[in-house]
Amino acid sequence: MLRDRRVVAPLKLPDCQTPAARLEEQYARYLREERGLVRATEVNYRGFVRRFLTERFGRRPTDLTKLCPRHAPDFLLRHLRTMSPKRAQLMGTALRSFLRFSFLKAKTMVD
């Protein structure tokens, strides 16, 4: 309503032109449609996944076949000290969910 009246700036959506953004959008769709998760969970999970993918691949192509079993735990350990225990638990759950999605959708061969 406020955006319609131009009181609030338009909502900026992520650029789905990059492979990482498309993958993130596919994951969000999976969370909503196949897992039935609420919007707040989707937003939280996507933030962690975006950070993980950015750290892992940067501007290089997002090739999940290049992930190895140590990447997720290493990512978690690097960030644990900067957040509360509950937030760290949420990050672990989000990464586990994303990696499971990647396996189920045949984007990686390792579960």
PDB file of N, CA and C in Angstrom:
ATOM      1  N   MET A   1       0.815  -1.187   0.000  1.00  0.00           N
ATOM      2  CA  MET A   1       0.000   0.000   0.000  1.00  0.00           C
ATOM      3  C   MET A   1       0.868   1.264   0.000  1.00  0.00           C
ATOM      4  N   LEU A   2       1.848   1.307   0.893  1.00  0.00           N
ATOM      5  CA  LEU A   2       2.717   2.482   0.935  1.00  0.00           C
ATOM      6  C   LEU A   2       3.593   2.564  -0.316  1.00  0.00           C
ATOM      7  N   ARG A   3       3.978   1.397  -0.821  1.00  0.00           N
ATOM      8  CA  ARG A   3       4.769   1.402  -2.057  1.00  0.00           C
ATOM      9  C   ARG A   3       3.910   1.868  -3.221  1.00  0.00           C
ATOM     10  N   ASP A   4       2.651   1.484  -3.238  1.00  0.00           N
ATOM     11  CA  ASP A   4       1.748   1.924  -4.297  1.00  0.00           C
ATOM     12  C   ASP A   4       1.607   3.447  -4.307  1.00  0.00           C
ATOM     13  N   ARG A   5       1.639   4.026  -3.130  1.00  0.00           N
ATOM     14  CA  ARG A   5       1.522   5.484  -3.017  1.00  0.00           C
ATOM     15  C   ARG A   5       2.877   6.186  -3.137  1.00  0.00           C
ATOM     16  N   ARG A   6       3.924   5.398  -3.323  1.00  0.00           N
ATOM     17  CA  ARG A   6       5.292   5.901  -3.459  1.00  0.00           C
ATOM     18  C   ARG A   6       5.791   6.615  -2.202  1.00  0.00           C
ATOM     19  N   VAL A   7       5.278   6.177  -1.057  1.00  0.00           N
ATOM     20  CA  VAL A   7       5.742   6.706   0.220  1.00  0.00           C
ATOM     21  C   VAL A   7       7.009   5.945   0.632  1.00  0.00           C
ATOM     22  N   VAL A   8       7.040   4.671   0.296  1.00  0.00           N
ATOM     23  CA  VAL A   8       8.176   3.800   0.610  1.00  0.00           C
ATOM     24  C   VAL A   8       8.830   3.402  -0.707  1.00  0.00           C
ATOM     25  N   ALA A   9      10.158   3.306  -0.680  1.00  0.00           N
ATOM     26  CA  ALA A   9      10.893   2.926  -1.901  1.00  0.00           C
ATOM     27  C   ALA A   9      10.458   1.543  -2.392  1.00  0.00           C
ATOM     28  N   PRO A  10      10.524   1.321  -3.698  1.00  0.00           N
ATOM     29  CA  PRO A  10      10.164   0.008  -4.237  1.00  0.00           C
ATOM     30  C   PRO A  10      11.049  -1.088  -3.660  1.00  0.00           C
ATOM     31  N   LEU A  11      10.474  -2.251  -3.490  1.00  0.00           N
ATOM     32  CA  LEU A  11      11.210  -3.400  -2.981  1.00  0.00           C
ATOM     33  C   LEU A  11      12.190  -3.870  -4.042  1.00  0.00           C
ATOM     34  N   LYS A  12      13.456  -3.997  -3.651  1.00  0.00           N
ATOM     35  CA  LYS A  12      14.463  -4.479  -4.593  1.00  0.00           C
ATOM     36  C   LYS A  12      14.581  -5.983  -4.448  1.00  0.00           C
ATOM     37  N   LEU A  13      14.342  -6.684  -5.521  1.00  0.00           N
ATOM     38  CA  LEU A  13      14.462  -8.127  -5.529  1.00  0.00           C
ATOM     39  C   LEU A  13      15.863  -8.512  -5.974  1.00  0.00           C
ATOM     40  N   PRO A  14      16.353  -9.692  -5.518  1.00  0.00           N
ATOM     41  CA  PRO A  14      17.682 -10.098  -5.948  1.00  0.00           C
ATOM     42  C   PRO A  14      17.733 -10.289  -7.456  1.00  0.00           C
ATOM     43  N   ASP A  15      18.889 -10.006  -8.019  1.00  0.00           N
ATOM     44  CA  ASP A  15      19.104 -10.166  -9.457  1.00  0.00           C
ATOM     45  C   ASP A  15      19.179 -11.658  -9.772  1.00  0.00           C
ATOM     46  N   CYS A  16      18.168 -12.183 -10.425  1.00  0.00           N
ATOM     47  CA  CYS A  16      18.115 -13.611 -10.728  1.00  0.00           C
ATOM     48  C   CYS A  16      18.842 -13.940 -12.020  1.00  0.00           C
ATOM     49  N   GLN A  17      19.683 -13.041 -12.467  1.00  0.00           N
ATOM     50  CA  GLN A  17      20.419 -13.271 -13.706  1.00  0.00           C
ATOM     51  C   GLN A  17      21.673 -14.105 -13.472  1.00  0.00           C
ATOM     52  N   THR A  18      22.202 -14.102 -12.252  1.00  0.00           N
ATOM     53  CA  THR A  18      23.409 -14.869 -11.986  1.00  0.00           C
ATOM     54  C   THR A  18      23.038 -16.309 -11.650  1.00  0.00           C
ATOM     55  N   PRO A  19      23.934 -17.251 -11.930  1.00  0.00           N
ATOM     56  CA  PRO A  19      23.654 -18.648 -11.576  1.00  0.00           C
ATOM     57  C   PRO A  19      23.391 -18.836 -10.082  1.00  0.00           C
ATOM     58  N   ALA A  20      24.139 -18.130  -9.238  1.00  0.00           N
ATOM     59  CA  ALA A  20      23.935 -18.253  -7.792  1.00  0.00           C
ATOM     60  C   ALA A  20      22.545 -17.761  -7.398  1.00  0.00           C
ATOM     61  N   ALA A  21      22.108 -16.661  -7.978  1.00  0.00           N
ATOM     62  CA  ALA A  21      20.779 -16.118  -7.668  1.00  0.00           C
ATOM     63  C   ALA A  21      19.680 -17.055  -8.150  1.00  0.00           C
ATOM     64  N   ARG A  22      19.872 -17.658  -9.313  1.00  0.00           N
ATOM     65  CA  ARG A  22      18.873 -18.619  -9.806  1.00  0.00           C
ATOM     66  C   ARG A  22      18.802 -19.845  -8.903  1.00  0.00           C
ATOM     67  N   LEU A  23      19.952 -20.315  -8.457  1.00  0.00           N
ATOM     68  CA  LEU A  23      19.993 -21.457  -7.547  1.00  0.00           C
ATOM     69  C   LEU A  23      19.306 -21.111  -6.234  1.00  0.00           C
ATOM     70  N   GLU A  24      19.578 -19.931  -5.739  1.00  0.00           N
ATOM     71  CA  GLU A  24      18.950 -19.477  -4.501  1.00  0.00           C
ATOM     72  C   GLU A  24      17.430 -19.396  -4.663  1.00  0.00           C
ATOM     73  N   GLU A  25      16.977 -18.923  -5.803  1.00  0.00           N
ATOM     74  CA  GLU A  25      15.538 -18.835  -6.064  1.00  0.00           C
ATOM     75  C   GLU A  25      14.913 -20.230  -6.163  1.00  0.00           C
ATOM     76  N   GLN A  26      15.603 -21.163  -6.783  1.00  0.00           N
ATOM     77  CA  GLN A  26      15.107 -22.554  -6.853  1.00  0.00           C
ATOM     78  C   GLN A  26      14.989 -23.141  -5.447  1.00  0.00           C
ATOM     79  N   TYR A  27      15.986 -22.852  -4.614  1.00  0.00           N
ATOM     80  CA  TYR A  27      15.968 -23.326  -3.236  1.00  0.00           C
ATOM     81  C   TYR A  27      14.787 -22.714  -2.472  1.00  0.00           C
ATOM     82  N   ALA A  28      14.550 -21.419  -2.653  1.00  0.00           N
ATOM     83  CA  ALA A  28      13.425 -20.754  -1.984  1.00  0.00           C
ATOM     84  C   ALA A  28      12.097 -21.381  -2.417  1.00  0.00           C
ATOM     85  N   ARG A  29      11.964 -21.674  -3.701  1.00  0.00           N
ATOM     86  CA  ARG A  29      10.751 -22.315  -4.209  1.00  0.00           C
ATOM     87  C   ARG A  29      10.573 -23.695  -3.579  1.00  0.00           C
ATOM     88  N   TYR A  30      11.672 -24.438  -3.463  1.00  0.00           N
ATOM     89  CA  TYR A  30      11.653 -25.755  -2.815  1.00  0.00           C
ATOM     90  C   TYR A  30      11.173 -25.623  -1.366  1.00  0.00           C
ATOM     91  N   LEU A  31      11.686 -24.631  -0.645  1.00  0.00           N
ATOM     92  CA  LEU A  31      11.284 -24.434   0.748  1.00  0.00           C
ATOM     93  C   LEU A  31       9.791 -24.148   0.859  1.00  0.00           C
ATOM     94  N   ARG A  32       9.285 -23.296  -0.021  1.00  0.00           N
ATOM     95  CA  ARG A  32       7.870 -22.911   0.017  1.00  0.00           C
ATOM     96  C   ARG A  32       6.954 -24.042  -0.442  1.00  0.00           C
ATOM     97  N   GLU A  33       7.256 -24.568  -1.633  1.00  0.00           N
ATOM     98  CA  GLU A  33       6.312 -25.477  -2.281  1.00  0.00           C
ATOM     99  C   GLU A  33       6.448 -26.931  -1.847  1.00  0.00           C
ATOM    100  N   GLU A  34       7.672 -27.387  -1.621  1.00  0.00           N
ATOM    101  CA  GLU A  34       7.846 -28.792  -1.277  1.00  0.00           C
ATOM    102  C   GLU A  34       7.956 -29.028   0.225  1.00  0.00           C
ATOM    103  N   ARG A  35       8.525 -28.065   0.928  1.00  0.00           N
ATOM    104  CA  ARG A  35       8.685 -28.220   2.373  1.00  0.00           C
ATOM    105  C   ARG A  35       7.603 -27.484   3.153  1.00  0.00           C
ATOM    106  N   GLY A  36       6.892 -26.570   2.518  1.00  0.00           N
ATOM    107  CA  GLY A  36       5.800 -25.860   3.174  1.00  0.00           C
ATOM    108  C   GLY A  36       6.249 -24.919   4.280  1.00  0.00           C
ATOM    109  N   LEU A  37       7.444 -24.367   4.158  1.00  0.00           N
ATOM    110  CA  LEU A  37       7.946 -23.478   5.205  1.00  0.00           C
ATOM    111  C   LEU A  37       7.396 -22.068   5.044  1.00  0.00           C
ATOM    112  N   VAL A  38       7.311 -21.369   6.151  1.00  0.00           N
ATOM    113  CA  VAL A  38       6.773 -20.011   6.144  1.00  0.00           C
ATOM    114  C   VAL A  38       7.821 -19.032   5.614  1.00  0.00           C
ATOM    115  N   ARG A  39       7.380 -17.871   5.243  1.00  0.00           N
ATOM    116  CA  ARG A  39       8.236 -16.839   4.626  1.00  0.00           C
ATOM    117  C   ARG A  39       9.429 -16.467   5.517  1.00  0.00           C
ATOM    118  N   ALA A  40       9.209 -16.348   6.820  1.00  0.00           N
ATOM    119  CA  ALA A  40      10.301 -15.961   7.723  1.00  0.00           C
ATOM    120  C   ALA A  40      11.436 -16.990   7.689  1.00  0.00           C
ATOM    121  N   THR A  41      11.090 -18.249   7.652  1.00  0.00           N
ATOM    122  CA  THR A  41      12.108 -19.302   7.581  1.00  0.00           C
ATOM    123  C   THR A  41      12.849 -19.222   6.257  1.00  0.00           C
ATOM    124  N   GLU A  42      12.112 -19.029   5.190  1.00  0.00           N
ATOM    125  CA  GLU A  42      12.729 -18.898   3.861  1.00  0.00           C
ATOM    126  C   GLU A  42      13.736 -17.749   3.847  1.00  0.00           C
ATOM    127  N   VAL A  43      13.347 -16.614   4.380  1.00  0.00           N
ATOM    128  CA  VAL A  43      14.223 -15.436   4.393  1.00  0.00           C
ATOM    129  C   VAL A  43      15.485 -15.723   5.206  1.00  0.00           C
ATOM    130  N   ASN A  44      15.329 -16.318   6.369  1.00  0.00           N
ATOM    131  CA  ASN A  44      16.493 -16.637   7.203  1.00  0.00           C
ATOM    132  C   ASN A  44      17.416 -17.630   6.518  1.00  0.00           C
ATOM    133  N   TYR A  45      16.858 -18.698   5.986  1.00  0.00           N
ATOM    134  CA  TYR A  45      17.672 -19.724   5.329  1.00  0.00           C
ATOM    135  C   TYR A  45      18.399 -19.145   4.124  1.00  0.00           C
ATOM    136  N   ARG A  46      17.692 -18.357   3.324  1.00  0.00           N
ATOM    137  CA  ARG A  46      18.313 -17.792   2.116  1.00  0.00           C
ATOM    138  C   ARG A  46      19.502 -16.902   2.456  1.00  0.00           C
ATOM    139  N   GLY A  47      19.407 -16.144   3.522  1.00  0.00           N
ATOM    140  CA  GLY A  47      20.521 -15.285   3.914  1.00  0.00           C
ATOM    141  C   GLY A  47      21.776 -16.092   4.205  1.00  0.00           C
ATOM    142  N   PHE A  48      21.623 -17.182   4.933  1.00  0.00           N
ATOM    143  CA  PHE A  48      22.771 -18.033   5.237  1.00  0.00           C
ATOM    144  C   PHE A  48      23.315 -18.697   3.979  1.00  0.00           C
ATOM    145  N   VAL A  49      22.426 -19.171   3.138  1.00  0.00           N
ATOM    146  CA  VAL A  49      22.848 -19.850   1.909  1.00  0.00           C
ATOM    147  C   VAL A  49      23.571 -18.874   0.988  1.00  0.00           C
ATOM    148  N   ARG A  50      23.050 -17.668   0.864  1.00  0.00           N
ATOM    149  CA  ARG A  50      23.694 -16.652   0.022  1.00  0.00           C
ATOM    150  C   ARG A  50      25.119 -16.384   0.510  1.00  0.00           C
ATOM    151  N   ARG A  51      25.256 -16.250   1.814  1.00  0.00           N
ATOM    152  CA  ARG A  51      26.575 -15.998   2.400  1.00  0.00           C
ATOM    153  C   ARG A  51      27.521 -17.174   2.144  1.00  0.00           C
ATOM    154  N   PHE A  52      27.016 -18.388   2.312  1.00  0.00           N
ATOM    155  CA  PHE A  52      27.824 -19.589   2.078  1.00  0.00           C
ATOM    156  C   PHE A  52      28.286 -19.647   0.620  1.00  0.00           C
ATOM    157  N   LEU A  53      27.354 -19.448  -0.302  1.00  0.00           N
ATOM    158  CA  LEU A  53      27.697 -19.517  -1.729  1.00  0.00           C
ATOM    159  C   LEU A  53      28.674 -18.403  -2.123  1.00  0.00           C
ATOM    160  N   THR A  54      28.457 -17.223  -1.581  1.00  0.00           N
ATOM    161  CA  THR A  54      29.349 -16.096  -1.887  1.00  0.00           C
ATOM    162  C   THR A  54      30.758 -16.378  -1.388  1.00  0.00           C
ATOM    163  N   GLU A  55      30.866 -16.872  -0.167  1.00  0.00           N
ATOM    164  CA  GLU A  55      32.196 -17.184   0.370  1.00  0.00           C
ATOM    165  C   GLU A  55      32.860 -18.320  -0.401  1.00  0.00           C
ATOM    166  N   ARG A  56      32.070 -19.302  -0.779  1.00  0.00           N
ATOM    167  CA  ARG A  56      32.624 -20.487  -1.423  1.00  0.00           C
ATOM    168  C   ARG A  56      33.022 -20.220  -2.873  1.00  0.00           C
ATOM    169  N   PHE A  57      32.164 -19.496  -3.607  1.00  0.00           N
ATOM    170  CA  PHE A  57      32.374 -19.346  -5.045  1.00  0.00           C
ATOM    171  C   PHE A  57      32.697 -17.925  -5.488  1.00  0.00           C
ATOM    172  N   GLY A  58      32.367 -16.944  -4.681  1.00  0.00           N
ATOM    173  CA  GLY A  58      32.610 -15.557  -5.072  1.00  0.00           C
ATOM    174  C   GLY A  58      31.920 -15.250  -6.389  1.00  0.00           C
ATOM    175  N   ARG A  59      32.669 -14.748  -7.349  1.00  0.00           N
ATOM    176  CA  ARG A  59      32.107 -14.414  -8.665  1.00  0.00           C
ATOM    177  C   ARG A  59      32.264 -15.564  -9.663  1.00  0.00           C
ATOM    178  N   ARG A  60      32.910 -16.633  -9.214  1.00  0.00           N
ATOM    179  CA  ARG A  60      33.069 -17.801 -10.097  1.00  0.00           C
ATOM    180  C   ARG A  60      31.727 -18.502 -10.276  1.00  0.00           C
ATOM    181  N   PRO A  61      31.588 -19.352 -11.290  1.00  0.00           N
ATOM    182  CA  PRO A  61      30.346 -20.108 -11.462  1.00  0.00           C
ATOM    183  C   PRO A  61      30.039 -20.950 -10.221  1.00  0.00           C
ATOM    184  N   THR A  62      28.772 -21.047  -9.902  1.00  0.00           N
ATOM    185  CA  THR A  62      28.341 -21.801  -8.724  1.00  0.00           C
ATOM    186  C   THR A  62      28.213 -23.270  -9.112  1.00  0.00           C
ATOM    187  N   ASP A  63      29.293 -23.997  -8.966  1.00  0.00           N
ATOM    188  CA  ASP A  63      29.337 -25.418  -9.325  1.00  0.00           C
ATOM    189  C   ASP A  63      29.343 -26.235  -8.043  1.00  0.00           C
ATOM    190  N   LEU A  64      28.166 -26.721  -7.651  1.00  0.00           N
ATOM    191  CA  LEU A  64      28.051 -27.437  -6.390  1.00  0.00           C
ATOM    192  C   LEU A  64      28.780 -28.772  -6.394  1.00  0.00           C
ATOM    193  N   THR A  65      29.133 -29.271  -7.574  1.00  0.00           N
ATOM    194  CA  THR A  65      29.910 -30.511  -7.610  1.00  0.00           C
ATOM    195  C   THR A  65      31.311 -30.287  -7.052  1.00  0.00           C
ATOM    196  N   LYS A  66      31.720 -29.034  -6.931  1.00  0.00           N
ATOM    197  CA  LYS A  66      33.041 -28.701  -6.383  1.00  0.00           C
ATOM    198  C   LYS A  66      33.042 -28.642  -4.845  1.00  0.00           C
ATOM    199  N   LEU A  67      31.866 -28.777  -4.231  1.00  0.00           N
ATOM    200  CA  LEU A  67      31.813 -28.767  -2.770  1.00  0.00           C
ATOM    201  C   LEU A  67      32.381 -30.072  -2.226  1.00  0.00           C
ATOM    202  N   CYS A  68      33.086 -29.958  -1.124  1.00  0.00           N
ATOM    203  CA  CYS A  68      33.572 -31.164  -0.461  1.00  0.00           C
ATOM    204  C   CYS A  68      32.999 -31.187   0.960  1.00  0.00           C
ATOM    205  N   PRO A  69      33.059 -32.328   1.624  1.00  0.00           N
ATOM    206  CA  PRO A  69      32.429 -32.457   2.944  1.00  0.00           C
ATOM    207  C   PRO A  69      32.892 -31.447   3.988  1.00  0.00           C
ATOM    208  N   ARG A  70      34.062 -30.869   3.871  1.00  0.00           N
ATOM    209  CA  ARG A  70      34.565 -29.928   4.867  1.00  0.00           C
ATOM    210  C   ARG A  70      34.056 -28.499   4.677  1.00  0.00           C
ATOM    211  N   HIS A  71      33.535 -28.151   3.531  1.00  0.00           N
ATOM    212  CA  HIS A  71      33.162 -26.763   3.271  1.00  0.00           C
ATOM    213  C   HIS A  71      32.098 -26.235   4.237  1.00  0.00           C
ATOM    214  N   ALA A  72      31.040 -26.980   4.458  1.00  0.00           N
ATOM    215  CA  ALA A  72      29.971 -26.498   5.350  1.00  0.00           C
ATOM    216  C   ALA A  72      30.449 -26.371   6.797  1.00  0.00           C
ATOM    217  N   PRO A  73      31.101 -27.398   7.375  1.00  0.00           N
ATOM    218  CA  PRO A  73      31.572 -27.230   8.759  1.00  0.00           C
ATOM    219  C   PRO A  73      32.599 -26.100   8.908  1.00  0.00           C
ATOM    220  N   ASP A  74      33.463 -25.947   7.922  1.00  0.00           N
ATOM    221  CA  ASP A  74      34.440 -24.856   7.985  1.00  0.00           C
ATOM    222  C   ASP A  74      33.736 -23.500   7.985  1.00  0.00           C
ATOM    223  N   PHE A  75      32.719 -23.358   7.144  1.00  0.00           N
ATOM    224  CA  PHE A  75      31.933 -22.129   7.089  1.00  0.00           C
ATOM    225  C   PHE A  75      31.285 -21.864   8.451  1.00  0.00           C
ATOM    226  N   LEU A  76      30.663 -22.891   9.011  1.00  0.00           N
ATOM    227  CA  LEU A  76      30.014 -22.741  10.317  1.00  0.00           C
ATOM    228  C   LEU A  76      31.010 -22.322  11.392  1.00  0.00           C
ATOM    229  N   LEU A  77      32.142 -22.980  11.442  1.00  0.00           N
ATOM    230  CA  LEU A  77      33.137 -22.659  12.468  1.00  0.00           C
ATOM    231  C   LEU A  77      33.660 -21.232  12.343  1.00  0.00           C
ATOM    232  N   ARG A  78      33.796 -20.749  11.125  1.00  0.00           N
ATOM    233  CA  ARG A  78      34.250 -19.365  10.929  1.00  0.00           C
ATOM    234  C   ARG A  78      33.251 -18.355  11.482  1.00  0.00           C
ATOM    235  N   HIS A  79      31.975 -18.692  11.466  1.00  0.00           N
ATOM    236  CA  HIS A  79      30.939 -17.713  11.831  1.00  0.00           C
ATOM    237  C   HIS A  79      30.323 -17.916  13.208  1.00  0.00           C
ATOM    238  N   LEU A  80      30.583 -19.029  13.852  1.00  0.00           N
ATOM    239  CA  LEU A  80      29.946 -19.316  15.139  1.00  0.00           C
ATOM    240  C   LEU A  80      30.203 -18.261  16.204  1.00  0.00           C
ATOM    241  N   ARG A  81      31.410 -17.731  16.245  1.00  0.00           N
ATOM    242  CA  ARG A  81      31.748 -16.774  17.309  1.00  0.00           C
ATOM    243  C   ARG A  81      31.033 -15.436  17.170  1.00  0.00           C
ATOM    244  N   THR A  82      30.442 -15.198  16.014  1.00  0.00           N
ATOM    245  CA  THR A  82      29.825 -13.896  15.786  1.00  0.00           C
ATOM    246  C   THR A  82      28.317 -13.899  16.033  1.00  0.00           C
ATOM    247  N   MET A  83      27.777 -15.013  16.532  1.00  0.00           N
ATOM    248  CA  MET A  83      26.326 -15.089  16.703  1.00  0.00           C
ATOM    249  C   MET A  83      25.942 -15.862  17.950  1.00  0.00           C
ATOM    250  N   SER A  84      24.703 -15.711  18.322  1.00  0.00           N
ATOM    251  CA  SER A  84      24.187 -16.425  19.493  1.00  0.00           C
ATOM    252  C   SER A  84      24.087 -17.923  19.176  1.00  0.00           C
ATOM    253  N   PRO A  85      24.013 -18.747  20.207  1.00  0.00           N
ATOM    254  CA  PRO A  85      23.872 -20.188  19.969  1.00  0.00           C
ATOM    255  C   PRO A  85      22.629 -20.535  19.143  1.00  0.00           C
ATOM    256  N   LYS A  86      21.523 -19.869  19.381  1.00  0.00           N
ATOM    257  CA  LYS A  86      20.296 -20.153  18.616  1.00  0.00           C
ATOM    258  C   LYS A  86      20.463 -19.787  17.140  1.00  0.00           C
ATOM    259  N   ARG A  87      21.112 -18.659  16.896  1.00  0.00           N
ATOM    260  CA  ARG A  87      21.350 -18.222  15.510  1.00  0.00           C
ATOM    261  C   ARG A  87      22.316 -19.193  14.812  1.00  0.00           C
ATOM    262  N   ALA A  88      23.320 -19.649  15.534  1.00  0.00           N
ATOM    263  CA  ALA A  88      24.265 -20.619  14.974  1.00  0.00           C
ATOM    264  C   ALA A  88      23.548 -21.928  14.645  1.00  0.00           C
ATOM    265  N   GLN A  89      22.636 -22.335  15.501  1.00  0.00           N
ATOM    266  CA  GLN A  89      21.857 -23.554  15.247  1.00  0.00           C
ATOM    267  C   GLN A  89      20.998 -23.374  13.986  1.00  0.00           C
ATOM    268  N   LEU A  90      20.406 -22.206  13.837  1.00  0.00           N
ATOM    269  CA  LEU A  90      19.607 -21.914  12.653  1.00  0.00           C
ATOM    270  C   LEU A  90      20.478 -21.954  11.396  1.00  0.00           C
ATOM    271  N   MET A  91      21.689 -21.421  11.483  1.00  0.00           N
ATOM    272  CA  MET A  91      22.590 -21.454  10.334  1.00  0.00           C
ATOM    273  C   MET A  91      22.909 -22.900   9.954  1.00  0.00           C
ATOM    274  N   GLY A  92      23.191 -23.730  10.932  1.00  0.00           N
ATOM    275  CA  GLY A  92      23.481 -25.138  10.658  1.00  0.00           C
ATOM    276  C   GLY A  92      22.299 -25.842  10.005  1.00  0.00           C
ATOM    277  N   THR A  93      21.113 -25.558  10.489  1.00  0.00           N
ATOM    278  CA  THR A  93      19.905 -26.147   9.919  1.00  0.00           C
ATOM    279  C   THR A  93      19.697 -25.678   8.487  1.00  0.00           C
ATOM    280  N   ALA A  94      19.937 -24.397   8.239  1.00  0.00           N
ATOM    281  CA  ALA A  94      19.778 -23.847   6.887  1.00  0.00           C
ATOM    282  C   ALA A  94      20.756 -24.495   5.912  1.00  0.00           C
ATOM    283  N   LEU A  95      22.000 -24.636   6.316  1.00  0.00           N
ATOM    284  CA  LEU A  95      22.994 -25.254   5.429  1.00  0.00           C
ATOM    285  C   LEU A  95      22.674 -26.718   5.173  1.00  0.00           C
ATOM    286  N   ARG A  96      22.265 -27.422   6.220  1.00  0.00           N
ATOM    287  CA  ARG A  96      21.877 -28.829   6.055  1.00  0.00           C
ATOM    288  C   ARG A  96      20.718 -28.942   5.070  1.00  0.00           C
ATOM    289  N   SER A  97      19.747 -28.057   5.205  1.00  0.00           N
ATOM    290  CA  SER A  97      18.592 -28.045   4.315  1.00  0.00           C
ATOM    291  C   SER A  97      19.014 -27.766   2.869  1.00  0.00           C
ATOM    292  N   PHE A  98      19.884 -26.778   2.684  1.00  0.00           N
ATOM    293  CA  PHE A  98      20.338 -26.430   1.337  1.00  0.00           C
ATOM    294  C   PHE A  98      21.125 -27.569   0.703  1.00  0.00           C
ATOM    295  N   LEU A  99      22.001 -28.181   1.476  1.00  0.00           N
ATOM    296  CA  LEU A  99      22.805 -29.279   0.928  1.00  0.00           C
ATOM    297  C   LEU A  99      21.927 -30.489   0.601  1.00  0.00           C
ATOM    298  N   ARG A 100      20.907 -30.714   1.401  1.00  0.00           N
ATOM    299  CA  ARG A 100      19.952 -31.794   1.108  1.00  0.00           C
ATOM    300  C   ARG A 100      19.190 -31.477  -0.182  1.00  0.00           C
ATOM    301  N   PHE A 101      18.725 -30.236  -0.321  1.00  0.00           N
ATOM    302  CA  PHE A 101      18.060 -29.794  -1.548  1.00  0.00           C
ATOM    303  C   PHE A 101      18.979 -30.030  -2.747  1.00  0.00           C
ATOM    304  N   SER A 102      20.241 -29.661  -2.613  1.00  0.00           N
ATOM    305  CA  SER A 102      21.205 -29.812  -3.707  1.00  0.00           C
ATOM    306  C   SER A 102      21.350 -31.270  -4.117  1.00  0.00           C
ATOM    307  N   PHE A 103      21.367 -32.143  -3.141  1.00  0.00           N
ATOM    308  CA  PHE A 103      21.478 -33.577  -3.435  1.00  0.00           C
ATOM    309  C   PHE A 103      20.203 -34.095  -4.092  1.00  0.00           C
ATOM    310  N   LEU A 104      19.056 -33.732  -3.539  1.00  0.00           N
ATOM    311  CA  LEU A 104      17.776 -34.209  -4.070  1.00  0.00           C
ATOM    312  C   LEU A 104      17.534 -33.738  -5.493  1.00  0.00           C
ATOM    313  N   LYS A 105      18.007 -32.539  -5.815  1.00  0.00           N
ATOM    314  CA  LYS A 105      17.815 -31.975  -7.152  1.00  0.00           C
ATOM    315  C   LYS A 105      18.991 -32.301  -8.070  1.00  0.00           C
ATOM    316  N   ALA A 106      19.845 -33.233  -7.644  1.00  0.00           N
ATOM    317  CA  ALA A 106      20.984 -33.722  -8.434  1.00  0.00           C
ATOM    318  C   ALA A 106      21.953 -32.615  -8.821  1.00  0.00           C
ATOM    319  N   LYS A 107      22.119 -31.643  -7.940  1.00  0.00           N
ATOM    320  CA  LYS A 107      23.089 -30.573  -8.193  1.00  0.00           C
ATOM    321  C   LYS A 107      24.441 -30.932  -7.591  1.00  0.00           C
ATOM    322  N   THR A 108      24.431 -31.922  -6.713  1.00  0.00           N
ATOM    323  CA  THR A 108      25.660 -32.461  -6.140  1.00  0.00           C
ATOM    324  C   THR A 108      25.453 -33.946  -5.940  1.00  0.00           C
ATOM    325  N   MET A 109      26.515 -34.698  -5.967  1.00  0.00           N
ATOM    326  CA  MET A 109      26.410 -36.145  -5.847  1.00  0.00           C
ATOM    327  C   MET A 109      26.633 -36.627  -4.414  1.00  0.00           C
ATOM    328  N   VAL A 110      27.014 -35.721  -3.511  1.00  0.00           N
ATOM    329  CA  VAL A 110      27.305 -36.086  -2.135  1.00  0.00           C
ATOM    330  C   VAL A 110      26.179 -35.606  -1.235  1.00  0.00           C
ATOM    331  N   ASP A 111      25.684 -36.495  -0.385  1.00  0.00           N
ATOM    332  CA  ASP A 111      24.623 -36.142   0.547  1.00  0.00           C
ATOM    333  C   ASP A 111      25.231 -35.833   1.897  1.00  0.00           C
TER     334      ASP A 111
END
